[in-house]
Amino acid sequence: MNTKYRIALLVLFLFALPTFAQPTRPNIVFIMTDDHAAHAISSYGSKLIKTPHLDRLAREGMRFENAFVTNSICTPSRAVILSGKYSHLNGVPVFNHIDNTQPLVSKYLQAAGYHTGMIGKWHLGGNNPNRPNDGSPTGFDYWNILPGQGAYFDPVMIEMGQRKKLTGYATDIITDLSMDFIKKRPTDKPFFLMYHHKAPHRNWQPAEKYRKQYENYEPPIPATFDDDYKGKSDASRNATMHIDADLNDTDTKGKPPAGLSGAALKKWKFTRYMQDYLACVQSVDDNIGRFLDFLDQSGLAENTIVIYTSDQGFFLGEHNFYDKRFMYEESLRTPFIVRWPKRIKAGSVSKSMILNLDFAPTFLDAAGAKIPADMQGRSILPLFTGKTPRDWRTSMYYRYYHPGHHNVAAHYGVRTSRYKLIYFHKLNQWELYDLQKDPGEMRNIYSEPSSAKTVESLKKELQRLKKEFKDDDQFADKLPADDVG
Ligand code: CA
């Protein structure tokens, strides 16, 4: 071989080396909506709505049927996702701003060489960027957030500390900004984007197109709509999130027709609620479609992990409720769909129990970064093979704190694949459900003699989990003040 060839081969080898030594790390897009129940997505079997673009994501990826949150409410769930820790350790049990000096997954990914962005609803503070540690996003190369809950129409957004009023519908705007973030990124780095919608949060203001499409829509009534809470704790009765008693004129965008009362009024309120809620979801679905098309056109689909989830589930009339908070299924469960063409077989479904606590470790694992020992979740990457590791969790720990809004009594509990035990500790009342026989959670079997053994073993498991996750009742007596708007 002559010298010229030798040099050429050497050059080729040196250029090829980094490709072999360091496979291209995937981009990660984390799409999260606010209050989008899994049972308002058609691929989850919804009878309420068709969501073709979310269904496309599920068809091309993996849909998780048992994704749960550890504290079913906006601000706390977001802190769990960013920190990989339960509320009692990340310091955000209620609507209080996050201590943004603590380690967060965004900071770990940034340190691992990712270009990081946070766009849309943050809801962990950041309303007063002049105050240090005000809860504004940290660990992000670029951020542009709604202040507090944000507005559906012509929203103000805070871009890296600067307030700007934008024109248009929030769901469209947040998608546009997310695509801009990707277009403007440095292409020599993988990116991590948190693309967070405000929709379909209360008070459910749809885009005009879908408001009109849904104005005569008659939603099917859920099976547990007329739950009278007989045999249950006082928590459901005391809660102020009932369809009939608590949906107000702002929620229904006007007063009910004169003369309506009782069951007819309840049905009217439910119908108005569902029309607007589903119309908001329809815009989300459209925008997910637009975003997926954009990834295709940019040539990014193949090496980008796309996740779709919500900060928690939501009641769509079940148990006469709207809102979330309770450990009951509709609120505890959140949608979770992930597409990663290189690693996930299209159209797969996982029944393994995953938690929002697992998201941060999962991002780090996918990025090839070390998962800090103090994160409490577990990477779900092994589940992408379609198999469940033998030592995967078979129970989960839940704890809700907020005493104020909607008057839902604080509670904690454990859910296994078959049972759910809930302790409303301030009321000193228990509930136990057999999810196999009673998936609608209508019959509290806690006090039935035949439940004694189950109660005993679940109480043990509850204490074990509480200990494992270092819940020493840190916030049992004194909660931080709500300050995130
Ligand atoms: Ca929420």
Short mmCIF file of C-alpha atoms and ligand atoms in Angstrom, two decimals:
data_model
loop_
_atom_site.label_atom_id
_atom_site.label_comp_id
_atom_site.label_asym_id
_atom_site.label_seq_id
_atom_site.Cartn_x
_atom_site.Cartn_y
_atom_site.Cartn_z
CA MET A 1 0.00 0.00 0.00
CA ASN A 2 1.46 3.35 -0.92
CA THR A 3 1.78 6.20 1.54
CA LYS A 4 -1.06 8.17 -0.02
CA TYR A 5 -3.54 5.32 0.58
CA ARG A 6 -2.23 4.76 4.07
CA ILE A 7 -2.84 8.39 4.97
CA ALA A 8 -6.29 8.32 3.37
CA LEU A 9 -7.22 5.21 5.38
CA LEU A 10 -5.87 6.71 8.56
CA VAL A 11 -7.92 9.89 8.01
CA LEU A 12 -11.03 7.82 7.33
CA PHE A 13 -10.44 5.78 10.48
CA LEU A 14 -9.96 8.85 12.64
CA PHE A 15 -13.18 10.42 11.33
CA ALA A 16 -15.12 7.22 11.76
CA LEU A 17 -13.85 6.62 15.30
CA PRO A 18 -16.12 9.04 17.17
CA THR A 19 -19.14 7.56 15.38
CA PHE A 20 -18.34 4.11 16.67
CA ALA A 21 -17.20 5.21 20.10
CA GLN A 22 -20.16 7.47 20.81
CA PRO A 23 -23.47 6.57 19.19
CA THR A 24 -25.67 9.55 18.47
CA ARG A 25 -27.69 10.29 21.57
CA PRO A 26 -31.42 10.73 21.07
CA ASN A 27 -33.26 14.02 21.30
CA ILE A 28 -36.03 14.00 23.88
CA VAL A 29 -39.33 15.83 23.46
CA PHE A 30 -41.53 15.69 26.52
CA ILE A 31 -45.05 16.86 25.64
CA MET A 32 -47.23 17.44 28.65
CA THR A 33 -50.76 18.76 28.83
CA ASP A 34 -52.59 19.94 31.92
CA ASP A 35 -55.49 17.82 33.21
CA HIS A 36 -55.85 15.59 30.15
CA ALA A 37 -57.42 12.32 31.30
CA ALA A 38 -56.35 9.15 29.51
CA HIS A 39 -60.03 8.36 29.00
CA ALA A 40 -60.26 11.39 26.71
CA ILE A 41 -57.89 9.82 24.16
CA SER A 42 -59.32 7.40 21.62
CA SER A 43 -56.37 5.00 21.70
CA TYR A 44 -57.11 4.59 25.42
CA GLY A 45 -60.60 3.47 24.49
CA SER A 46 -62.37 6.79 25.03
CA LYS A 47 -66.02 6.86 24.05
CA LEU A 48 -65.99 10.64 24.20
CA ILE A 49 -63.62 11.80 21.52
CA LYS A 50 -61.47 10.90 18.52
CA THR A 51 -57.84 11.98 18.84
CA PRO A 52 -56.25 10.84 15.55
CA HIS A 53 -52.84 12.39 16.11
CA LEU A 54 -52.34 11.02 19.62
CA ASP A 55 -53.54 7.71 18.23
CA ARG A 56 -50.87 7.97 15.57
CA LEU A 57 -48.24 8.41 18.26
CA ALA A 58 -49.57 5.32 20.05
CA ARG A 59 -49.66 3.37 16.78
CA GLU A 60 -46.02 4.25 16.13
CA GLY A 61 -44.87 3.77 19.71
CA MET A 62 -45.86 2.31 23.06
CA ARG A 63 -48.90 3.14 25.15
CA PHE A 64 -48.75 2.65 28.91
CA GLU A 65 -52.02 1.61 30.50
CA ASN A 66 -50.90 1.95 34.09
CA ALA A 67 -49.09 5.26 34.35
CA PHE A 68 -49.86 6.96 37.66
CA VAL A 69 -48.93 10.15 39.46
CA THR A 70 -47.76 10.34 43.06
CA ASN A 71 -49.72 13.52 43.95
CA SER A 72 -52.54 14.33 41.55
CA ILE A 73 -52.34 18.07 41.18
CA CYS A 74 -50.63 20.47 38.75
CA THR A 75 -47.75 22.13 40.59
CA PRO A 76 -46.66 19.17 42.75
CA SER A 77 -46.70 16.77 39.79
CA ARG A 78 -44.41 19.08 37.83
CA ALA A 79 -41.95 19.21 40.72
CA VAL A 80 -41.96 15.40 40.93
CA ILE A 81 -41.22 15.17 37.22
CA LEU A 82 -38.32 17.63 37.35
CA SER A 83 -36.75 16.34 40.55
CA GLY A 84 -37.46 12.61 40.34
CA LYS A 85 -38.51 12.84 44.00
CA TYR A 86 -41.74 12.74 45.97
CA SER A 87 -43.34 16.01 47.11
CA HIS A 88 -42.08 15.65 50.68
CA LEU A 89 -38.49 15.67 49.42
CA ASN A 90 -38.70 18.15 46.53
CA GLY A 91 -40.46 20.69 48.76
CA VAL A 92 -43.53 21.21 46.56
CA PRO A 93 -46.55 19.54 48.19
CA VAL A 94 -49.04 22.29 47.24
CA PHE A 95 -49.16 25.39 44.99
CA ASN A 96 -45.84 26.69 46.27
CA HIS A 97 -42.89 27.76 44.12
CA ILE A 98 -40.07 25.31 43.62
CA ASP A 99 -36.66 25.86 45.17
CA ASN A 100 -34.96 26.10 41.80
CA THR A 101 -31.48 25.78 43.28
CA GLN A 102 -32.08 22.06 43.90
CA PRO A 103 -30.83 19.45 41.43
CA LEU A 104 -33.31 19.01 38.56
CA VAL A 105 -33.29 16.74 35.54
CA SER A 106 -32.85 19.77 33.26
CA LYS A 107 -29.56 20.59 35.00
CA TYR A 108 -28.30 17.03 34.73
CA LEU A 109 -29.15 16.91 31.03
CA GLN A 110 -27.53 20.28 30.42
CA ALA A 111 -24.39 19.04 32.17
CA ALA A 112 -24.50 15.92 29.99
CA GLY A 113 -24.29 18.12 26.88
CA TYR A 114 -27.96 18.49 25.98
CA HIS A 115 -29.44 21.73 24.68
CA THR A 116 -32.42 22.21 26.98
CA GLY A 117 -35.69 24.10 26.57
CA MET A 118 -38.89 24.65 28.53
CA ILE A 119 -41.89 26.11 26.72
CA GLY A 120 -45.46 26.68 27.90
CA LYS A 121 -47.02 25.99 31.27
CA TRP A 122 -44.48 25.79 34.07
CA HIS A 123 -46.57 26.61 37.13
CA LEU A 124 -43.75 26.32 39.64
CA GLY A 125 -43.14 30.05 40.06
CA GLY A 126 -41.12 32.38 37.88
CA ASN A 127 -43.66 35.19 38.13
CA ASN A 128 -41.12 37.47 39.72
CA PRO A 129 -37.85 36.90 37.91
CA ASN A 130 -36.21 39.75 39.83
CA ARG A 131 -36.44 37.75 43.01
CA PRO A 132 -33.71 35.10 43.26
CA ASN A 133 -34.92 31.51 43.61
CA ASP A 134 -38.48 32.56 42.70
CA GLY A 135 -39.17 29.21 41.10
CA SER A 136 -38.34 30.23 37.53
CA PRO A 137 -36.94 27.49 35.28
CA THR A 138 -33.33 26.52 35.92
CA GLY A 139 -31.18 24.17 33.89
CA PHE A 140 -32.70 25.41 30.64
CA ASP A 141 -30.77 27.08 27.83
CA TYR A 142 -34.02 28.64 26.73
CA TRP A 143 -37.35 29.06 28.49
CA ASN A 144 -40.58 30.81 27.66
CA ILE A 145 -43.39 30.18 30.12
CA LEU A 146 -46.94 31.18 30.94
CA PRO A 147 -47.15 33.04 34.24
CA GLY A 148 -49.12 30.90 36.73
CA GLN A 149 -52.06 29.24 35.00
CA GLY A 150 -51.70 31.44 31.93
CA ALA A 151 -54.44 32.52 29.53
CA TYR A 152 -56.02 30.59 26.63
CA PHE A 153 -56.29 33.63 24.38
CA ASP A 154 -53.59 36.22 23.68
CA PRO A 155 -51.44 34.95 26.55
CA VAL A 156 -48.67 36.85 28.26
CA MET A 157 -45.52 34.75 28.31
CA ILE A 158 -42.26 35.22 30.18
CA GLU A 159 -39.30 34.64 27.89
CA MET A 160 -36.12 34.24 29.91
CA GLY A 161 -37.49 36.72 32.46
CA GLN A 162 -39.05 39.18 29.99
CA ARG A 163 -42.84 39.51 29.87
CA LYS A 164 -44.38 39.66 26.41
CA LYS A 165 -48.00 39.61 25.29
CA LEU A 166 -48.60 37.32 22.33
CA THR A 167 -51.56 37.10 19.97
CA GLY A 168 -53.47 33.92 19.29
CA TYR A 169 -54.56 30.70 20.96
CA ALA A 170 -52.20 29.33 23.62
CA THR A 171 -52.18 25.75 22.29
CA ASP A 172 -51.09 26.96 18.83
CA ILE A 173 -48.59 29.47 20.20
CA ILE A 174 -46.88 26.97 22.52
CA THR A 175 -46.51 24.55 19.60
CA ASP A 176 -45.07 27.27 17.34
CA LEU A 177 -42.57 28.29 20.02
CA SER A 178 -41.59 24.65 20.56
CA MET A 179 -40.89 24.20 16.86
CA ASP A 180 -38.91 27.46 16.85
CA PHE A 181 -36.79 26.15 19.71
CA ILE A 182 -35.88 23.12 17.60
CA LYS A 183 -35.27 25.16 14.45
CA LYS A 184 -32.92 27.52 16.27
CA ARG A 185 -31.04 24.90 18.29
CA PRO A 186 -27.31 24.30 17.94
CA THR A 187 -27.17 21.21 15.75
CA ASP A 188 -23.98 19.84 17.30
CA LYS A 189 -25.87 18.81 20.45
CA PRO A 190 -28.86 16.60 21.16
CA PHE A 191 -31.82 18.50 22.61
CA PHE A 192 -34.25 18.07 25.46
CA LEU A 193 -37.50 19.97 25.15
CA MET A 194 -40.31 20.26 27.66
CA TYR A 195 -43.27 21.31 25.52
CA HIS A 196 -46.09 21.97 27.98
CA HIS A 197 -49.63 22.92 27.07
CA LYS A 198 -52.00 24.85 29.28
CA ALA A 199 -54.96 22.99 27.79
CA PRO A 200 -57.28 21.42 28.71
CA HIS A 201 -57.18 23.08 32.15
CA ARG A 202 -60.22 24.77 33.66
CA ASN A 203 -61.99 27.00 32.63
CA TRP A 204 -61.87 25.15 29.30
CA GLN A 205 -61.85 27.88 26.67
CA PRO A 206 -61.78 26.25 23.24
CA ALA A 207 -60.73 27.68 19.91
CA GLU A 208 -63.78 28.96 18.02
CA LYS A 209 -63.59 26.19 15.40
CA TYR A 210 -63.96 23.44 17.98
CA ARG A 211 -66.34 25.36 20.22
CA LYS A 212 -68.75 25.36 17.30
CA GLN A 213 -68.07 21.74 16.41
CA TYR A 214 -68.95 20.63 19.93
CA GLU A 215 -71.85 22.98 20.68
CA ASN A 216 -74.51 20.34 20.09
CA TYR A 217 -72.45 17.40 21.30
CA GLU A 218 -74.17 15.00 23.72
CA PRO A 219 -71.53 13.20 25.80
CA PRO A 220 -72.25 9.69 27.06
CA ILE A 221 -72.91 9.66 30.80
CA PRO A 222 -70.26 7.78 32.81
CA ALA A 223 -71.37 4.67 34.72
CA THR A 224 -70.49 6.17 38.12
CA PHE A 225 -72.11 9.57 37.46
CA ASP A 226 -74.70 9.12 40.21
CA ASP A 227 -72.38 7.80 42.92
CA ASP A 228 -74.08 8.65 46.24
CA TYR A 229 -70.90 7.89 48.24
CA LYS A 230 -72.75 5.42 50.43
CA GLY A 231 -70.28 3.41 52.50
CA LYS A 232 -67.40 5.73 51.62
CA SER A 233 -65.48 8.16 53.82
CA ASP A 234 -66.76 11.72 54.15
CA ALA A 235 -64.13 12.96 51.69
CA SER A 236 -66.18 12.64 48.49
CA ARG A 237 -69.27 14.20 50.06
CA ASN A 238 -67.29 17.11 51.51
CA ALA A 239 -65.34 17.85 48.34
CA THR A 240 -66.49 20.91 46.40
CA MET A 241 -65.90 19.57 42.91
CA HIS A 242 -69.29 18.12 42.15
CA ILE A 243 -70.74 18.46 38.68
CA ASP A 244 -74.18 19.50 39.96
CA ALA A 245 -73.31 21.68 42.96
CA ASP A 246 -69.96 23.20 42.07
CA LEU A 247 -69.63 23.84 38.33
CA ASN A 248 -70.38 27.55 38.15
CA ASP A 249 -71.60 29.98 35.47
CA THR A 250 -68.01 30.77 34.45
CA ASP A 251 -67.33 27.07 33.91
CA THR A 252 -70.49 26.61 31.86
CA LYS A 253 -70.01 29.99 30.08
CA GLY A 254 -73.44 31.16 31.05
CA LYS A 255 -76.38 30.44 33.29
CA PRO A 256 -78.38 27.23 32.89
CA PRO A 257 -81.75 27.51 31.15
CA ALA A 258 -84.50 28.67 33.54
CA GLY A 259 -86.46 25.94 35.26
CA LEU A 260 -83.79 23.24 35.14
CA SER A 261 -83.16 21.40 38.39
CA GLY A 262 -82.10 18.05 39.80
CA ALA A 263 -80.93 15.43 37.32
CA ALA A 264 -81.70 17.62 34.29
CA LEU A 265 -79.54 20.47 35.63
CA LYS A 266 -76.73 18.05 36.45
CA LYS A 267 -76.83 16.62 32.95
CA TRP A 268 -76.88 20.11 31.41
CA LYS A 269 -73.81 21.17 33.42
CA PHE A 270 -71.99 17.97 32.54
CA THR A 271 -72.77 18.45 28.87
CA ARG A 272 -71.50 22.04 28.84
CA TYR A 273 -68.37 20.95 30.72
CA MET A 274 -67.62 18.09 28.32
CA GLN A 275 -68.30 20.17 25.20
CA ASP A 276 -65.64 22.71 26.15
CA TYR A 277 -63.17 20.27 27.68
CA LEU A 278 -63.19 18.00 24.64
CA ALA A 279 -63.02 20.94 22.24
CA CYS A 280 -59.83 22.07 24.05
CA VAL A 281 -58.39 18.55 23.71
CA GLN A 282 -59.17 18.59 19.99
CA SER A 283 -56.86 21.58 19.51
CA VAL A 284 -54.15 19.81 21.48
CA ASP A 285 -54.52 16.78 19.23
CA ASP A 286 -54.29 18.94 16.09
CA ASN A 287 -51.13 20.56 17.37
CA ILE A 288 -49.53 17.24 18.26
CA GLY A 289 -50.18 16.25 14.65
CA ARG A 290 -48.61 19.46 13.41
CA PHE A 291 -45.61 18.88 15.67
CA LEU A 292 -45.13 15.25 14.55
CA ASP A 293 -45.28 16.38 10.91
CA PHE A 294 -42.66 18.99 11.68
CA LEU A 295 -40.35 16.32 13.15
CA ASP A 296 -40.84 14.24 10.00
CA GLN A 297 -40.08 17.16 7.72
CA SER A 298 -37.01 18.09 9.75
CA GLY A 299 -35.66 14.54 9.51
CA LEU A 300 -35.71 14.29 13.30
CA ALA A 301 -38.38 11.65 13.87
CA GLU A 302 -36.02 8.68 13.80
CA ASN A 303 -33.68 9.80 16.56
CA THR A 304 -36.11 11.72 18.75
CA ILE A 305 -37.96 10.22 21.69
CA VAL A 306 -41.42 11.75 21.78
CA ILE A 307 -43.40 11.39 24.98
CA TYR A 308 -46.99 12.45 25.51
CA THR A 309 -48.40 12.71 29.00
CA SER A 310 -50.45 14.93 31.30
CA ASP A 311 -49.56 16.31 34.73
CA GLN A 312 -52.33 14.04 36.09
CA GLY A 313 -55.65 12.54 35.17
CA PHE A 314 -59.07 14.13 35.56
CA PHE A 315 -62.64 13.28 36.44
CA LEU A 316 -64.97 13.55 33.49
CA GLY A 317 -68.17 13.21 35.50
CA GLU A 318 -67.22 9.98 37.29
CA HIS A 319 -68.46 10.04 40.90
CA ASN A 320 -70.20 13.33 40.05
CA PHE A 321 -66.75 14.99 39.91
CA TYR A 322 -64.72 17.26 37.73
CA ASP A 323 -61.09 18.07 38.71
CA LYS A 324 -58.51 15.64 40.14
CA ARG A 325 -56.75 15.34 43.58
CA PHE A 326 -58.35 12.08 44.74
CA MET A 327 -56.48 8.81 44.54
CA TYR A 328 -59.36 7.33 42.53
CA GLU A 329 -58.48 5.85 39.15
CA GLU A 330 -59.55 8.65 36.80
CA SER A 331 -57.38 11.18 38.58
CA LEU A 332 -54.48 8.91 39.57
CA ARG A 333 -53.97 7.55 36.07
CA THR A 334 -52.30 9.73 33.47
CA PRO A 335 -51.82 9.06 29.77
CA PHE A 336 -48.30 8.05 28.77
CA ILE A 337 -47.37 7.35 25.17
CA VAL A 338 -43.80 7.14 23.95
CA ARG A 339 -42.37 6.81 20.45
CA TRP A 340 -38.75 5.92 19.81
CA PRO A 341 -38.45 4.12 16.49
CA LYS A 342 -34.98 2.74 17.27
CA ARG A 343 -36.00 1.06 20.51
CA ILE A 344 -39.76 0.60 20.61
CA LYS A 345 -41.88 -1.71 18.52
CA ALA A 346 -44.69 0.23 16.87
CA GLY A 347 -48.14 -0.30 18.34
CA SER A 348 -47.02 -1.89 21.58
CA VAL A 349 -48.83 -1.63 24.90
CA SER A 350 -47.36 -1.93 28.40
CA LYS A 351 -49.34 -2.80 31.50
CA SER A 352 -46.39 -2.29 33.84
CA MET A 353 -46.94 0.22 36.59
CA ILE A 354 -45.00 3.43 35.92
CA LEU A 355 -45.02 6.73 37.81
CA ASN A 356 -44.30 10.37 37.01
CA LEU A 357 -41.47 9.82 39.48
CA ASP A 358 -39.80 7.67 36.79
CA PHE A 359 -39.67 10.33 34.09
CA ALA A 360 -36.46 12.08 35.21
CA PRO A 361 -34.47 8.81 35.56
CA THR A 362 -35.83 7.74 32.18
CA PHE A 363 -34.63 10.92 30.43
CA LEU A 364 -31.18 10.51 31.98
CA ASP A 365 -30.98 6.85 31.08
CA ALA A 366 -31.98 7.58 27.48
CA ALA A 367 -29.32 10.30 27.35
CA GLY A 368 -26.70 7.86 28.63
CA ALA A 369 -26.23 10.01 31.74
CA LYS A 370 -25.86 8.76 35.29
CA ILE A 371 -29.04 8.57 37.36
CA PRO A 372 -28.38 10.24 40.74
CA ALA A 373 -28.83 7.87 43.68
CA ASP A 374 -31.25 10.22 45.44
CA MET A 375 -33.79 10.15 42.61
CA GLN A 376 -36.64 7.93 43.77
CA GLY A 377 -38.03 6.72 40.46
CA ARG A 378 -36.70 4.11 38.09
CA SER A 379 -35.87 4.33 34.40
CA ILE A 380 -38.60 2.76 32.30
CA LEU A 381 -36.23 2.04 29.40
CA PRO A 382 -36.20 -1.73 30.13
CA LEU A 383 -39.98 -1.75 29.57
CA PHE A 384 -39.48 -0.52 26.01
CA THR A 385 -38.49 -4.07 25.05
CA GLY A 386 -42.08 -5.13 25.80
CA LYS A 387 -40.97 -7.19 28.80
CA THR A 388 -41.27 -6.35 32.47
CA PRO A 389 -38.18 -6.97 34.64
CA ARG A 390 -38.91 -9.48 37.40
CA ASP A 391 -38.18 -6.96 40.12
CA TRP A 392 -40.42 -4.24 38.68
CA ARG A 393 -42.74 -2.51 41.20
CA THR A 394 -46.07 -4.13 41.97
CA SER A 395 -47.36 -1.37 44.23
CA MET A 396 -47.23 2.41 44.32
CA TYR A 397 -47.38 5.06 47.03
CA TYR A 398 -49.59 8.14 46.71
CA ARG A 399 -49.96 11.24 48.86
CA TYR A 400 -52.16 14.31 48.43
CA TYR A 401 -51.79 17.33 50.69
CA HIS A 402 -53.70 20.35 49.46
CA PRO A 403 -56.31 21.34 52.07
CA GLY A 404 -57.81 24.33 50.30
CA HIS A 405 -59.21 24.28 46.79
CA HIS A 406 -62.16 21.95 46.36
CA ASN A 407 -61.92 20.88 49.97
CA VAL A 408 -60.48 17.44 49.29
CA ALA A 409 -59.29 15.89 52.56
CA ALA A 410 -55.60 15.09 52.62
CA HIS A 411 -54.91 11.40 52.13
CA TYR A 412 -52.34 8.81 51.29
CA GLY A 413 -52.52 5.27 50.11
CA VAL A 414 -51.22 2.31 48.21
CA ARG A 415 -52.35 0.83 44.92
CA THR A 416 -51.44 -2.65 43.78
CA SER A 417 -52.54 -4.26 40.53
CA ARG A 418 -55.68 -5.49 42.28
CA TYR A 419 -56.37 -3.33 45.34
CA LYS A 420 -56.34 0.25 46.49
CA LEU A 421 -56.19 1.27 50.13
CA ILE A 422 -56.71 4.96 50.91
CA TYR A 423 -56.28 6.60 54.30
CA PHE A 424 -57.89 9.98 54.82
CA HIS A 425 -55.74 10.60 57.84
CA LYS A 426 -57.26 13.89 58.96
CA LEU A 427 -60.67 12.22 58.99
CA ASN A 428 -59.24 8.96 60.29
CA GLN A 429 -61.29 7.10 57.67
CA TRP A 430 -60.22 4.34 55.32
CA GLU A 431 -61.37 3.10 51.95
CA LEU A 432 -60.50 -0.15 50.23
CA TYR A 433 -61.41 -1.11 46.67
CA ASP A 434 -61.07 -4.36 44.79
CA LEU A 435 -60.21 -2.97 41.35
CA GLN A 436 -60.73 -6.34 39.73
CA LYS A 437 -64.34 -6.71 40.89
CA ASP A 438 -65.12 -3.03 41.17
CA PRO A 439 -63.05 -0.98 38.70
CA GLY A 440 -65.37 2.01 39.18
CA GLU A 441 -64.53 2.15 42.91
CA MET A 442 -68.14 2.28 44.05
CA ARG A 443 -68.00 -0.16 46.93
CA ASN A 444 -65.74 0.51 49.90
CA ILE A 445 -64.95 -2.94 51.31
CA TYR A 446 -62.65 -1.76 54.09
CA SER A 447 -64.96 -2.80 56.92
CA GLU A 448 -66.17 -6.05 55.41
CA PRO A 449 -64.97 -9.05 57.48
CA SER A 450 -63.71 -10.85 54.38
CA SER A 451 -61.31 -7.91 53.74
CA ALA A 452 -59.44 -8.25 57.03
CA LYS A 453 -56.40 -10.09 55.65
CA THR A 454 -56.14 -7.83 52.62
CA VAL A 455 -56.35 -4.75 54.83
CA GLU A 456 -53.62 -6.06 57.06
CA SER A 457 -51.22 -6.82 54.24
CA LEU A 458 -51.94 -3.52 52.45
CA LYS A 459 -51.36 -1.53 55.63
CA LYS A 460 -47.98 -3.24 55.95
CA GLU A 461 -47.18 -2.42 52.34
CA LEU A 462 -48.25 1.18 52.85
CA GLN A 463 -45.89 1.56 55.80
CA ARG A 464 -43.09 -0.15 53.87
CA LEU A 465 -43.49 2.26 50.94
CA LYS A 466 -43.74 5.26 53.21
CA LYS A 467 -40.45 4.28 54.78
CA GLU A 468 -38.77 3.37 51.50
CA PHE A 469 -39.61 6.78 50.06
CA LYS A 470 -38.58 8.59 53.23
CA ASP A 471 -41.97 10.10 53.96
CA ASP A 472 -41.66 11.14 57.60
CA ASP A 473 -44.82 13.27 57.43
CA GLN A 474 -42.61 16.27 56.70
CA PHE A 475 -45.62 18.32 55.64
CA ALA A 476 -48.25 16.76 57.86
CA ASP A 477 -48.71 19.79 60.10
CA LYS A 478 -47.30 22.75 58.24
CA LEU A 479 -47.63 23.29 54.51
CA PRO A 480 -45.94 26.04 52.51
CA ALA A 481 -48.15 28.95 51.36
CA ASP A 482 -49.69 28.80 47.88
CA ASP A 483 -47.78 31.37 45.86
CA VAL A 484 -47.63 30.31 42.21
CA GLY A 485 -50.95 31.79 41.06
CA CA B 1 -53.02 19.75 36.11
#
